[in-house]
Amino acid sequence: MESSSTPTSEVDVLIIGAGPAGFMMALWMSRLGIKTRIVDKRTDKVFSGQADGFQARTLEILDSFGIGERVWKESNHLIEVSFWNPDSNGVIKRNGRAPDNISGMSRFTEAVLHQGRMEAFFLDAIAASYPHPADPSGTPLKVERMVLPTSLEVDEAAAEDDDAHPVTVTLRHLTEAEATPTQKLSNLSDGLFRSNLADDDVGAMLAQSKGRADVREEVVKAKYVVGCDGAHSWTRKALGPEYEMKGEMTDFVWGVMDIVPITDFPDVRTRCMIHSASNGSLMIIPRENRLIRMYIQLTEVSTGGRVDRSTITHEMIFKAAQKIISPYKLEYHYCDWWTAYQIGQRVGSHFSKCDRVFLAGDAVHTHSPKAGQGMNVSMSDAYNLGWKIGLVTKKIMPRKILSTYELERKQIANELIEFDHKFSRLFSGRPQKDILDETGVSMEEFSKAFNMSHMFTSGLGVNYSPSALVSKPPEEALLLESDKEVQNEGNPVAQSKLSAATHCKPGMRFPSHQVVEQADARPWTLHHKMASDGRFRLFVFGGDISQAAARERVNALGARLEKGVLARAPRIELSPAANPFAGTARFRLDQPPSVVDVMLVHCAPRGEVELVRDLHAVYHPFDAKLGWDYDKVFADGESYYEGHGHAYEGYGVDSERGAIVVVRPDGYVGLVTELGEENWGEVEKWFEGVLRMA
Amino acid sequence: MESSSTPTSEVDVLIIGAGPAGFMMALWMSRLGIKTRIVDKRTDKVFSGQADGFQARTLEILDSFGIGERVWKESNHLIEVSFWNPDSNGVIKRNGRAPDNISGMSRFTEAVLHQGRMEAFFLDAIAASYPHPADPSGTPLKVERMVLPTSLEVDEAAAEDDDAHPVTVTLRHLTEAEATPTQKLSNLSDGLFRSNLADDDVGAMLAQSKGRADVREEVVKAKYVVGCDGAHSWTRKALGPEYEMKGEMTDFVWGVMDIVPITDFPDVRTRCMIHSASNGSLMIIPRENRLIRMYIQLTEVSTGGRVDRSTITHEMIFKAAQKIISPYKLEYHYCDWWTAYQIGQRVGSHFSKCDRVFLAGDAVHTHSPKAGQGMNVSMSDAYNLGWKIGLVTKKIMPRKILSTYELERKQIANELIEFDHKFSRLFSGRPQKDILDETGVSMEEFSKAFNMSHMFTSGLGVNYSPSALVSKPPEEALLLESDKEVQNEGNPVAQSKLSAATHCKPGMRFPSHQVVEQADARPWTLHHKMASDGRFRLFVFGGDISQAAARERVNALGARLEKGVLARAPRIELSPAANPFAGTARFRLDQPPSVVDVMLVHCAPRGEVELVRDLHAVYHPFDAKLGWDYDKVFADGESYYEGHGHAYEGYGVDSERGAIVVVRPDGYVGLVTELGEENWGEVEKWFEGVLRMA
């Protein structure tokens, strides 16, 4: 395809596909000031329908970029679930209510808002990253639409060269008429557009445009390419036949409708799981603006093998819903969107090539949408990958860290399809008539499975395997046979001592508890001090520093950090979104901060600590233009207006012994150890394994 | 000025001045769909400095328009105050710390953010009101800048005519060069611009432009004109000499500086009140982005009489601050803004002419800025006035309601200057050396006065006098001699029974407590269900409606409301900001809702109530296109994730007896009565006095 006249350019990162994973990747790149392009074959964004569930962990992640609260405010929150099953006469009855998720795990719970709104928030968040001191001439990146990749090559010999651009991609810019038209609002005739019942249309698009004079091509040489291009992923196919999706399709076909219901069914504003006696199952997800989403089992078309999509219409889907919900009446005037899909679970065999081309989101895992996981796991893939690519590109981390992407995310993809496999069979199955009905599904089993699933579906249960980034104690590390190879390869010398902070588990997300800012008494939940800005956090749980011994221990650690980790770790330019002083010359720091952000959480009475007088300067860094930084020291104590956060209890830290917890830029715990001097070397070892230390 | 060739147009409301009061008025008008223009003589908005304190009640008000959380998120929150006074050697020492305000009064506390940011939020909120079904051709109004009014006349004979446009204003459109240049960022030479030490510049602007060919004039005929044009108010002067400011100036001169401090003073991130032994006083207000605001007493220029502004520079102000704060060191690299002002307290003699021209904000009250009241009281003036003008214009309320503006807000203005008079003298005074030092200020007295001031300064203590809009019980109504005339004129027949809801006081703002939504179990603080959309709220505290007797009482009241108040009260078109279905044809309600919004708060176990089956339709109104409205019924009970709101306790309602509380569109309690049938007539009487009933 490439000819001598084809324009050629370089870029650090090329993202293919502007869905949830692509946008998350683009957002990370903007916050880190990495030169990036994002292309998509479609003409415009998603207006309605598609994925809409935001799980608690996803909201925490979005909040770390400053947009979680916008979703939280506009979305509908799912609080309660009710279970409806056939009674002895076969009539559906509510036989249980339960909270939608576990209380107290996160400050967020499950919420729903349509995907199109989300894209606007991403674009705002990307714009807020500029002007970026690491990329002063950069402007907020925009999605380049109607652009299709046509070839992809990796120069494997140059893969380990830090300064190389070893991935070559040819891009074709289509004319507007050729790009696949997006489904428009209230256009009910094309509900199966983008369904997994529809065929991939890229081949046709390419064939049509090939060789034509009005089509423009260019060659992009990229350091990294990320394929976020969905279930039909062109990128995955371009990597060769060994990049295949493994798994199976089922006979279960489901319809989806977003309507404003007119009904006498009483639980239409709570999440409902309805199993009818013989008409299939229905799930109701109440949404914003009086809408509800219905997932409707289509028993009539579930006859084995590939489904004939021409038989599926919104009328037949709605009739199926009416049958399931009867004797209650269900009508509607407004339908916002509809589609249908066939349930299947598949995972990609490989998630990367040479750690230069990566696959994320639906490109490497597909499953049924009912548990609201798709968008969340896709965003989480990119959230896991983005900072790794970014910090490697900036030469802050070595390239070997990139192998942890497949290690960590393939594990989650496998857990996801295992969960989905079990859950969709339970939900699609016919309810058991009695205890002797062996092919029916026991409603007790279903309800139990639902309640067991909370840690997984909320995203809060993610527990990554050991690697350079996750130091588990030897006994835990040894349990995971499958990861031994990776473990040994990038084997961290550092080992965690879990007893120091029993609720901070290496590999799991650092929880958020309220503390009180030393300097101004303001209560914060610690996640608010952990913006996704590329920095590692080193939390020093210093104990009662009003006592001389504890204070001296904390200050001795400060002196060691100053000469050790902080002197040797790279520095990082922050975007204005993470640091309001970054964007304007008049407020710029004398030099960028360390990539290791030290924070002290003590449990002394706040009034007995004088920040500047009592504490080593690593806990209040000085800048010649801006004075002391007062925003690094927090007390675990009673706040004036918001009560006591009991953070030491929440993190499982003993107030006498204290703890050190290292948290990765994505909020996952990397290392837990004790506060005593004999453990400081362990912290240094951990950073040696992760950063390019001076 | 008006000639035959001058273009003439009509508008419902003309707002003169685009400061906090003008923007609040414009926002109300946009939400009510009233045709409005807003003009300002300046070329652009405020970039830095000026007012920056947001009190708790102001944040509640902004939140009722959907922008409170944006201020809350970006602002710095003031949590703690520390008091520094001279010790026996005359050296300043911290001798006390206290919470900045009272806990538990509001979900907000005092916060600071510069005024320029606020204007962006107002414009966004105004844009969110469109497309407005009451003004389908309307577009979001913009500030018309560089426009000066040159004449104003009221046709008093037509003042009571509902359809008249009795106010005639001539507007002059200046060229850009003539409009007074605004102070620019970091331009430290013109810090006294807009200070009360500066002279009014409008006369000069007018004289310069008079009769010139390149100046355009127009005549506007308005139903209502609101002068929000500041301390030098042109509108006030145009109303005649009887519209004067009454009060006095003092000898105290203060400087103001916004800097990023470099200092060893330990409390620079808390609000500080520093009285030095002989160098004057200093207040520190920590702000967003490491800035602090300092209010600095300038003892050297306080020599009696009018101050010579030429002697005041930012260098001399900063030196004064350094002296007060010594022996601590204070330096800075960045100064964001500075000014100086002379303390005085003045209130306008009249707040309106014929209830057709109104004055709001600094146009009718000026005082010292240190208590952070200026912007708040100005916005509150307009918040009080806006819905009254709007609902009268829409013929939903009779014109007589407009007289409550002066009744209610002049009272607050008088309270404000009384508070400021006392507080600024205590703060500007020299600290008492010992108990025999009679001209010195006792630090105990100061600290006590500060702590007493919280209800007032938070804005939560506002308690409006009785009127048609505020039914107090006879014993309370009689206490206010000064208001007897107004009271008798618009005398409401309805009388409150305070014992029914002991923490809902007529004339005070309806508090906010958490309840759980019946339909979906979501916890809400009730203020979130009380958007500023022009509607009155009728809260039915129905008791334990799982009991037949209580349920029947609530349903009987429902039937009475359906035939009575709801059948006879006008309906109101809502903006999309208050009702997401309003803006688009596909989601529009069959007919607009009643201006009386009925909500039920019960205290039955939520699981024992079935919303549609158990309750009268006034509690879940049906719409042919959108089905039942599930958003009107709430339980006072335990939520799944957010605890128990104890709303009955918070509102002071007995769960057996229940209560009815009527709340005005601005959130102030109008009527409190008991739930029993013998009180229903009282509710009807109250609405008779306020609405134009059919």
GROMACS .gro file of N, CA, C and O in nm, chain A residues 66 69 73 77 79-80 94 97 99-101 103 109 260 262-263 266 268-270 289-290 333-334 336 519-522 580-581 586-587 606-607 610 624-626 628-630 640-641, chain B residues 66 69 73 75 77 79-80 94 97 99-101 103 109 260 262-263 266 268-270 289-290 333-334 336 519-522 580-581 586-587 606-607 610 624-626 628-630 640-641:
model
  356
   66GLY      N    1  -1.109   1.317   3.742
   66GLY     CA    2  -1.194   1.435   3.763
   66GLY      C    3  -1.331   1.428   3.698
   66GLY      O    4  -1.403   1.527   3.696
   69GLU      N    5  -1.750   1.229   3.926
   69GLU     CA    6  -1.865   1.295   3.986
   69GLU      C    7  -1.968   1.340   3.883
   69GLU      O    8  -2.085   1.352   3.912
   73LYS      N    9  -2.344   1.224   3.911
   73LYS     CA   10  -2.453   1.320   3.922
   73LYS      C   11  -2.563   1.295   3.818
   73LYS      O   12  -2.681   1.307   3.848
   77HIS      N   13  -2.865   0.570   3.989
   77HIS     CA   14  -2.790   0.479   4.076
   77HIS      C   15  -2.873   0.354   4.101
   77HIS      O   16  -2.991   0.363   4.133
   79ILE      N   17  -2.963   0.074   4.337
   79ILE     CA   18  -2.949   0.056   4.481
   79ILE      C   19  -3.001  -0.081   4.523
   79ILE      O   20  -2.944  -0.148   4.606
   80GLU      N   21  -3.111  -0.120   4.460
   80GLU     CA   22  -3.181  -0.239   4.507
   80GLU      C   23  -3.209  -0.330   4.389
   80GLU      O   24  -3.229  -0.284   4.278
   94ARG      N   25  -4.287  -1.141   4.331
   94ARG     CA   26  -4.162  -1.096   4.391
   94ARG      C   27  -4.131  -1.187   4.510
   94ARG      O   28  -4.212  -1.198   4.600
   97ARG      N   29  -3.589  -0.924   4.785
   97ARG     CA   30  -3.526  -0.795   4.755
   97ARG      C   31  -3.389  -0.797   4.819
   97ARG      O   32  -3.371  -0.855   4.927
   99PRO      N   33  -2.989  -0.560   4.844
   99PRO     CA   34  -2.910  -0.445   4.794
   99PRO      C   35  -2.840  -0.485   4.665
   99PRO      O   36  -2.801  -0.600   4.647
  100ASP      N   37  -2.824  -0.389   4.575
  100ASP     CA   38  -2.760  -0.417   4.446
  100ASP      C   39  -2.614  -0.457   4.463
  100ASP      O   40  -2.560  -0.530   4.383
  101ASN      N   41  -2.551  -0.404   4.567
  101ASN     CA   42  -2.412  -0.442   4.590
  101ASN      C   43  -2.380  -0.432   4.738
  101ASN      O   44  -2.466  -0.397   4.818
  103SER      N   45  -2.241  -0.294   5.083
  103SER     CA   46  -2.226  -0.161   5.143
  103SER      C   47  -2.083  -0.138   5.192
  103SER      O   48  -2.016  -0.229   5.238
  109THR      N   49  -2.159   0.333   4.402
  109THR     CA   50  -2.225   0.206   4.375
  109THR      C   51  -2.253   0.203   4.225
  109THR      O   52  -2.222   0.298   4.153
  260VAL      N   53  -3.935   0.420   2.775
  260VAL     CA   54  -4.002   0.480   2.891
  260VAL      C   55  -4.128   0.398   2.911
  260VAL      O   56  -4.221   0.405   2.830
  262ILE      N   57  -4.483   0.228   3.036
  262ILE     CA   58  -4.614   0.258   3.095
  262ILE      C   59  -4.666   0.125   3.144
  262ILE      O   60  -4.700   0.038   3.064
  263THR      N   61  -4.664   0.108   3.275
  263THR     CA   62  -4.686  -0.026   3.329
  263THR      C   63  -4.743  -0.022   3.470
  263THR      O   64  -4.725   0.077   3.541
  266PRO      N   65  -4.491  -0.329   3.959
  266PRO     CA   66  -4.456  -0.235   4.066
  266PRO      C   67  -4.306  -0.205   4.080
  266PRO      O   68  -4.271  -0.100   4.133
  268VAL      N   69  -4.065  -0.137   3.859
  268VAL     CA   70  -4.003  -0.094   3.735
  268VAL      C   71  -3.888   0.006   3.757
  268VAL      O   72  -3.808   0.030   3.667
  269ARG      N   73  -3.876   0.062   3.876
  269ARG     CA   74  -3.764   0.152   3.905
  269ARG      C   75  -3.653   0.086   3.988
  269ARG      O   76  -3.561   0.153   4.035
  270THR      N   77  -3.665  -0.044   4.011
  270THR     CA   78  -3.551  -0.114   4.072
  270THR      C   79  -3.499  -0.214   3.970
  270THR      O   80  -3.568  -0.253   3.876
  289ASN      N   81  -3.365   0.963   3.327
  289ASN     CA   82  -3.475   1.019   3.248
  289ASN      C   83  -3.592   0.923   3.224
  289ASN      O   84  -3.644   0.914   3.113
  290ARG      N   85  -3.629   0.851   3.328
  290ARG     CA   86  -3.746   0.762   3.324
  290ARG      C   87  -3.731   0.643   3.231
  290ARG      O   88  -3.823   0.564   3.215
  333HIS      N   89  -4.456   0.451   2.475
  333HIS     CA   90  -4.463   0.544   2.362
  333HIS      C   91  -4.325   0.568   2.302
  333HIS      O   92  -4.312   0.588   2.184
  334TYR      N   93  -4.224   0.569   2.391
  334TYR     CA   94  -4.090   0.605   2.346
  334TYR      C   95  -3.995   0.488   2.358
  334TYR      O   96  -3.981   0.430   2.465
  336ASP      N   97  -3.592   0.425   2.288
  336ASP     CA   98  -3.471   0.500   2.264
  336ASP      C   99  -3.373   0.421   2.177
  336ASP      O  100  -3.295   0.478   2.101
  519ALA      N  101  -0.290   2.070   5.748
  519ALA     CA  102  -0.271   2.214   5.736
  519ALA      C  103  -0.400   2.294   5.749
  519ALA      O  104  -0.398   2.407   5.795
  520ASP      N  105  -0.512   2.236   5.707
  520ASP     CA  106  -0.633   2.319   5.704
  520ASP      C  107  -0.757   2.249   5.758
  520ASP      O  108  -0.867   2.303   5.746
  521ALA      N  109  -0.741   2.129   5.814
  521ALA     CA  110  -0.852   2.059   5.881
  521ALA      C  111  -0.958   2.007   5.785
  521ALA      O  112  -1.064   1.963   5.829
  522ARG      N  113  -0.930   2.011   5.656
  522ARG     CA  114  -1.033   1.966   5.563
  522ARG      C  115  -1.034   1.814   5.552
  522ARG      O  116  -0.930   1.751   5.534
  580PRO      N  117  -0.266   2.245   3.924
  580PRO     CA  118  -0.312   2.370   3.865
  580PRO      C  119  -0.198   2.465   3.832
  580PRO      O  120  -0.215   2.558   3.755
  581PHE      N  121  -0.080   2.441   3.890
  581PHE     CA  122   0.032   2.530   3.863
  581PHE      C  123   0.107   2.492   3.736
  581PHE      O  124   0.194   2.566   3.691
  586ARG      N  125   0.323   3.155   3.504
  586ARG     CA  126   0.334   3.231   3.628
  586ARG      C  127   0.323   3.143   3.751
  586ARG      O  128   0.359   3.183   3.861
  587PHE      N  129   0.268   3.025   3.737
  587PHE     CA  130   0.250   2.938   3.852
  587PHE      C  131   0.331   2.809   3.841
  587PHE      O  132   0.300   2.711   3.906
  606ARG      N  133  -0.438   1.615   6.583
  606ARG     CA  134  -0.391   1.710   6.482
  606ARG      C  135  -0.337   1.838   6.543
  606ARG      O  136  -0.237   1.895   6.495
  607GLY      N  137  -0.398   1.885   6.650
  607GLY     CA  138  -0.356   2.011   6.713
  607GLY      C  139  -0.220   2.004   6.777
  607GLY      O  140  -0.160   2.108   6.810
  610GLU      N  141   0.282   2.051   6.446
  610GLU     CA  142   0.305   2.171   6.364
  610GLU      C  143   0.378   2.124   6.239
  610GLU      O  144   0.493   2.081   6.246
  624ALA      N  145   1.080   2.739   4.544
  624ALA     CA  146   1.125   2.878   4.558
  624ALA      C  147   1.017   2.979   4.522
  624ALA      O  148   1.015   3.090   4.574
  625LYS      N  149   0.927   2.942   4.434
  625LYS     CA  150   0.823   3.039   4.394
  625LYS      C  151   0.693   3.021   4.472
  625LYS      O  152   0.618   3.116   4.490
  626LEU      N  153   0.668   2.897   4.514
  626LEU     CA  154   0.537   2.868   4.572
  626LEU      C  155   0.541   2.837   4.721
  626LEU      O  156   0.438   2.809   4.782
  628TRP      N  157   0.614   2.636   5.081
  628TRP     CA  158   0.596   2.498   5.124
  628TRP      C  159   0.472   2.438   5.057
  628TRP      O  160   0.374   2.508   5.032
  629ASP      N  161   0.478   2.307   5.034
  629ASP     CA  162   0.359   2.234   4.990
  629ASP      C  163   0.291   2.179   5.115
  629ASP      O  164   0.347   2.093   5.184
  630TYR      N  165   0.171   2.228   5.144
  630TYR     CA  166   0.103   2.193   5.268
  630TYR      C  167   0.009   2.074   5.253
  630TYR      O  168  -0.071   2.046   5.341
  640TYR      N  169  -1.423   1.832   6.176
  640TYR     CA  170  -1.523   1.920   6.237
  640TYR      C  171  -1.665   1.887   6.193
  640TYR      O  172  -1.759   1.896   6.270
  641TYR      N  173  -1.684   1.854   6.064
  641TYR     CA  174  -1.821   1.840   6.011
  641TYR      C  175  -1.854   1.701   5.959
  641TYR      O  176  -1.971   1.671   5.936
  760GLY      N  177  -2.827   2.359   4.011
  760GLY     CA  178  -2.737   2.258   3.952
  760GLY      C  179  -2.591   2.299   3.945
  760GLY      O  180  -2.511   2.230   3.883
  763GLU      N  181  -2.246   2.217   4.322
  763GLU     CA  182  -2.141   2.117   4.334
  763GLU      C  183  -2.016   2.156   4.255
  763GLU      O  184  -1.906   2.114   4.289
  767LYS      N  185  -1.665   2.175   4.437
  767LYS     CA  186  -1.553   2.094   4.394
  767LYS      C  187  -1.426   2.178   4.370
  767LYS      O  188  -1.317   2.138   4.405
  769SER      N  189  -1.362   2.493   4.478
  769SER     CA  190  -1.330   2.594   4.578
  769SER      C  191  -1.243   2.536   4.689
  769SER      O  192  -1.233   2.415   4.705
  771HIS      N  193  -1.236   2.492   5.086
  771HIS     CA  194  -1.336   2.492   5.193
  771HIS      C  195  -1.272   2.547   5.321
  771HIS      O  196  -1.163   2.505   5.358
  773ILE      N  197  -1.259   2.542   5.697
  773ILE     CA  198  -1.304   2.446   5.798
  773ILE      C  199  -1.274   2.499   5.938
  773ILE      O  200  -1.354   2.485   6.029
  774GLU      N  201  -1.158   2.562   5.950
  774GLU     CA  202  -1.111   2.597   6.084
  774GLU      C  203  -1.067   2.742   6.085
  774GLU      O  204  -1.020   2.794   5.985
  788ARG      N  205  -0.079   3.209   6.877
  788ARG     CA  206  -0.209   3.147   6.856
  788ARG      C  207  -0.271   3.121   6.992
  788ARG      O  208  -0.212   3.053   7.074
  791ARG      N  209  -0.833   2.794   6.856
  791ARG     CA  210  -0.877   2.740   6.728
  791ARG      C  211  -1.024   2.706   6.742
  791ARG      O  212  -1.068   2.663   6.850
  793PRO      N  213  -1.397   2.569   6.496
  793PRO     CA  214  -1.452   2.539   6.364
  793PRO      C  215  -1.498   2.669   6.298
  793PRO      O  216  -1.541   2.762   6.365
  794ASP      N  217  -1.486   2.676   6.167
  794ASP     CA  218  -1.524   2.797   6.095
  794ASP      C  219  -1.672   2.824   6.106
  794ASP      O  220  -1.717   2.938   6.100
  795ASN      N  221  -1.751   2.719   6.120
  795ASN     CA  222  -1.895   2.740   6.134
  795ASN      C  223  -1.955   2.623   6.212
  795ASN      O  224  -1.885   2.532   6.253
  797SER      N  225  -2.149   2.287   6.294
  797SER     CA  226  -2.163   2.158   6.227
  797SER      C  227  -2.310   2.121   6.211
  797SER      O  228  -2.393   2.152   6.295
  803THR      N  229  -2.030   2.401   5.379
  803THR     CA  230  -1.972   2.498   5.471
  803THR      C  231  -1.914   2.610   5.385
  803THR      O  232  -1.922   2.606   5.263
  954VAL      N  233   0.041   3.403   4.659
  954VAL     CA  234   0.088   3.270   4.700
  954VAL      C  235   0.200   3.297   4.801
  954VAL      O  236   0.307   3.346   4.764
  956ILE      N  237   0.505   3.279   5.078
  956ILE     CA  238   0.623   3.202   5.118
  956ILE      C  239   0.650   3.246   5.261
  956ILE      O  240   0.690   3.360   5.284
  957THR      N  241   0.622   3.158   5.356
  957THR     CA  242   0.618   3.203   5.495
  957THR      C  243   0.643   3.089   5.591
  957THR      O  244   0.623   2.973   5.558
  960PRO      N  245   0.270   2.944   6.076
  960PRO     CA  246   0.222   2.805   6.064
  960PRO      C  247   0.076   2.789   6.019
  960PRO      O  248   0.042   2.684   5.968
  962VAL      N  249  -0.107   2.934   5.783
  962VAL     CA  250  -0.139   3.007   5.660
  962VAL      C  251  -0.245   2.936   5.576
  962VAL      O  252  -0.302   2.994   5.484
  963ARG      N  253  -0.274   2.809   5.605
  963ARG     CA  254  -0.381   2.740   5.532
  963ARG      C  255  -0.511   2.732   5.612
  963ARG      O  256  -0.604   2.662   5.571
  964THR      N  257  -0.517   2.798   5.727
  964THR     CA  258  -0.647   2.809   5.794
  964THR      C  259  -0.688   2.955   5.797
  964THR      O  260  -0.605   3.044   5.781
  983ASN      N  261  -0.576   2.687   4.478
  983ASN     CA  262  -0.448   2.699   4.408
  983ASN      C  263  -0.339   2.769   4.488
  983ASN      O  264  -0.265   2.852   4.436
  984ARG      N  265  -0.328   2.733   4.616
  984ARG     CA  266  -0.223   2.783   4.705
  984ARG      C  267  -0.231   2.932   4.733
  984ARG      O  268  -0.144   2.988   4.802
 1027HIS      N  269   0.614   3.557   4.553
 1027HIS     CA  270   0.652   3.581   4.414
 1027HIS      C  271   0.532   3.623   4.331
 1027HIS      O  272   0.543   3.700   4.238
 1028TYR      N  273   0.416   3.566   4.365
 1028TYR     CA  274   0.298   3.590   4.283
 1028TYR      C  275   0.192   3.667   4.359
 1028TYR      O  276   0.151   3.626   4.467
 1030ASP      N  277  -0.191   3.798   4.282
 1030ASP     CA  278  -0.299   3.779   4.184
 1030ASP      C  279  -0.384   3.905   4.169
 1030ASP      O  280  -0.437   3.932   4.063
 1213ALA      N  281  -3.962   0.434   4.526
 1213ALA     CA  282  -3.964   0.350   4.406
 1213ALA      C  283  -3.833   0.277   4.381
 1213ALA      O  284  -3.833   0.168   4.325
 1214ASP      N  285  -3.722   0.335   4.420
 1214ASP     CA  286  -3.595   0.272   4.381
 1214ASP      C  287  -3.491   0.265   4.492
 1214ASP      O  288  -3.376   0.230   4.465
 1215ALA      N  289  -3.529   0.301   4.616
 1215ALA     CA  290  -3.442   0.287   4.733
 1215ALA      C  291  -3.323   0.382   4.734
 1215ALA      O  292  -3.233   0.370   4.816
 1216ARG      N  293  -3.324   0.480   4.644
 1216ARG     CA  294  -3.209   0.571   4.641
 1216ARG      C  295  -3.220   0.679   4.749
 1216ARG      O  296  -3.323   0.742   4.764
 1274PRO      N  297  -3.597   1.700   3.253
 1274PRO     CA  298  -3.529   1.659   3.130
 1274PRO      C  299  -3.625   1.631   3.016
 1274PRO      O  300  -3.582   1.625   2.900
 1275PHE      N  301  -3.753   1.616   3.045
 1275PHE     CA  302  -3.849   1.588   2.938
 1275PHE      C  303  -3.899   1.714   2.872
 1275PHE      O  304  -3.968   1.710   2.771
 1280ARG      N  305  -3.997   1.475   2.183
 1280ARG     CA  306  -4.026   1.335   2.202
 1280ARG      C  307  -4.047   1.297   2.347
 1280ARG      O  308  -4.099   1.191   2.378
 1281PHE      N  309  -4.004   1.383   2.438
 1281PHE     CA  310  -4.019   1.351   2.580
 1281PHE      C  311  -4.108   1.450   2.654
 1281PHE      O  312  -4.101   1.460   2.775
 1300ARG      N  313  -4.028   0.084   5.422
 1300ARG     CA  314  -4.045   0.104   5.278
 1300ARG      C  315  -4.099  -0.020   5.209
 1300ARG      O  316  -4.179  -0.013   5.115
 1301GLY      N  317  -4.055  -0.137   5.252
 1301GLY     CA  318  -4.096  -0.262   5.189
 1301GLY      C  319  -4.244  -0.293   5.207
 1301GLY      O  320  -4.297  -0.380   5.138
 1304GLU      N  321  -4.663  -0.026   4.862
 1304GLU     CA  322  -4.657  -0.040   4.716
 1304GLU      C  323  -4.707   0.091   4.658
 1304GLU      O  324  -4.825   0.125   4.670
 1318ALA      N  325  -4.991   1.034   2.991
 1318ALA     CA  326  -5.025   0.938   2.886
 1318ALA      C  327  -4.902   0.889   2.810
 1318ALA      O  328  -4.900   0.778   2.759
 1319LYS      N  329  -4.799   0.973   2.802
 1319LYS     CA  330  -4.680   0.931   2.726
 1319LYS      C  331  -4.571   0.870   2.815
 1319LYS      O  332  -4.492   0.789   2.770
 1320LEU      N  333  -4.566   0.917   2.940
 1320LEU     CA  334  -4.452   0.879   3.024
 1320LEU      C  335  -4.489   0.788   3.140
 1320LEU      O  336  -4.404   0.752   3.221
 1322TRP      N  337  -4.655   0.655   3.499
 1322TRP     CA  338  -4.657   0.709   3.634
 1322TRP      C  339  -4.530   0.786   3.663
 1322TRP      O  340  -4.423   0.751   3.614
 1323ASP      N  341  -4.543   0.890   3.747
 1323ASP     CA  342  -4.425   0.960   3.799
 1323ASP      C  343  -4.389   0.894   3.933
 1323ASP      O  344  -4.465   0.904   4.029
 1324TYR      N  345  -4.275   0.830   3.936
 1324TYR     CA  346  -4.236   0.752   4.055
 1324TYR      C  347  -4.151   0.833   4.154
 1324TYR      O  348  -4.093   0.777   4.246
 1334TYR      N  349  -2.965   0.158   5.204
 1334TYR     CA  350  -2.872   0.045   5.194
 1334TYR      C  351  -2.728   0.087   5.222
 1334TYR      O  352  -2.652   0.014   5.283
 1335TYR      N  353  -2.688   0.206   5.170
 1335TYR     CA  354  -2.546   0.241   5.176
 1335TYR      C  355  -2.516   0.369   5.256
 1335TYR      O  356  -2.401   0.394   5.288
   0.00000   0.00000   0.00000
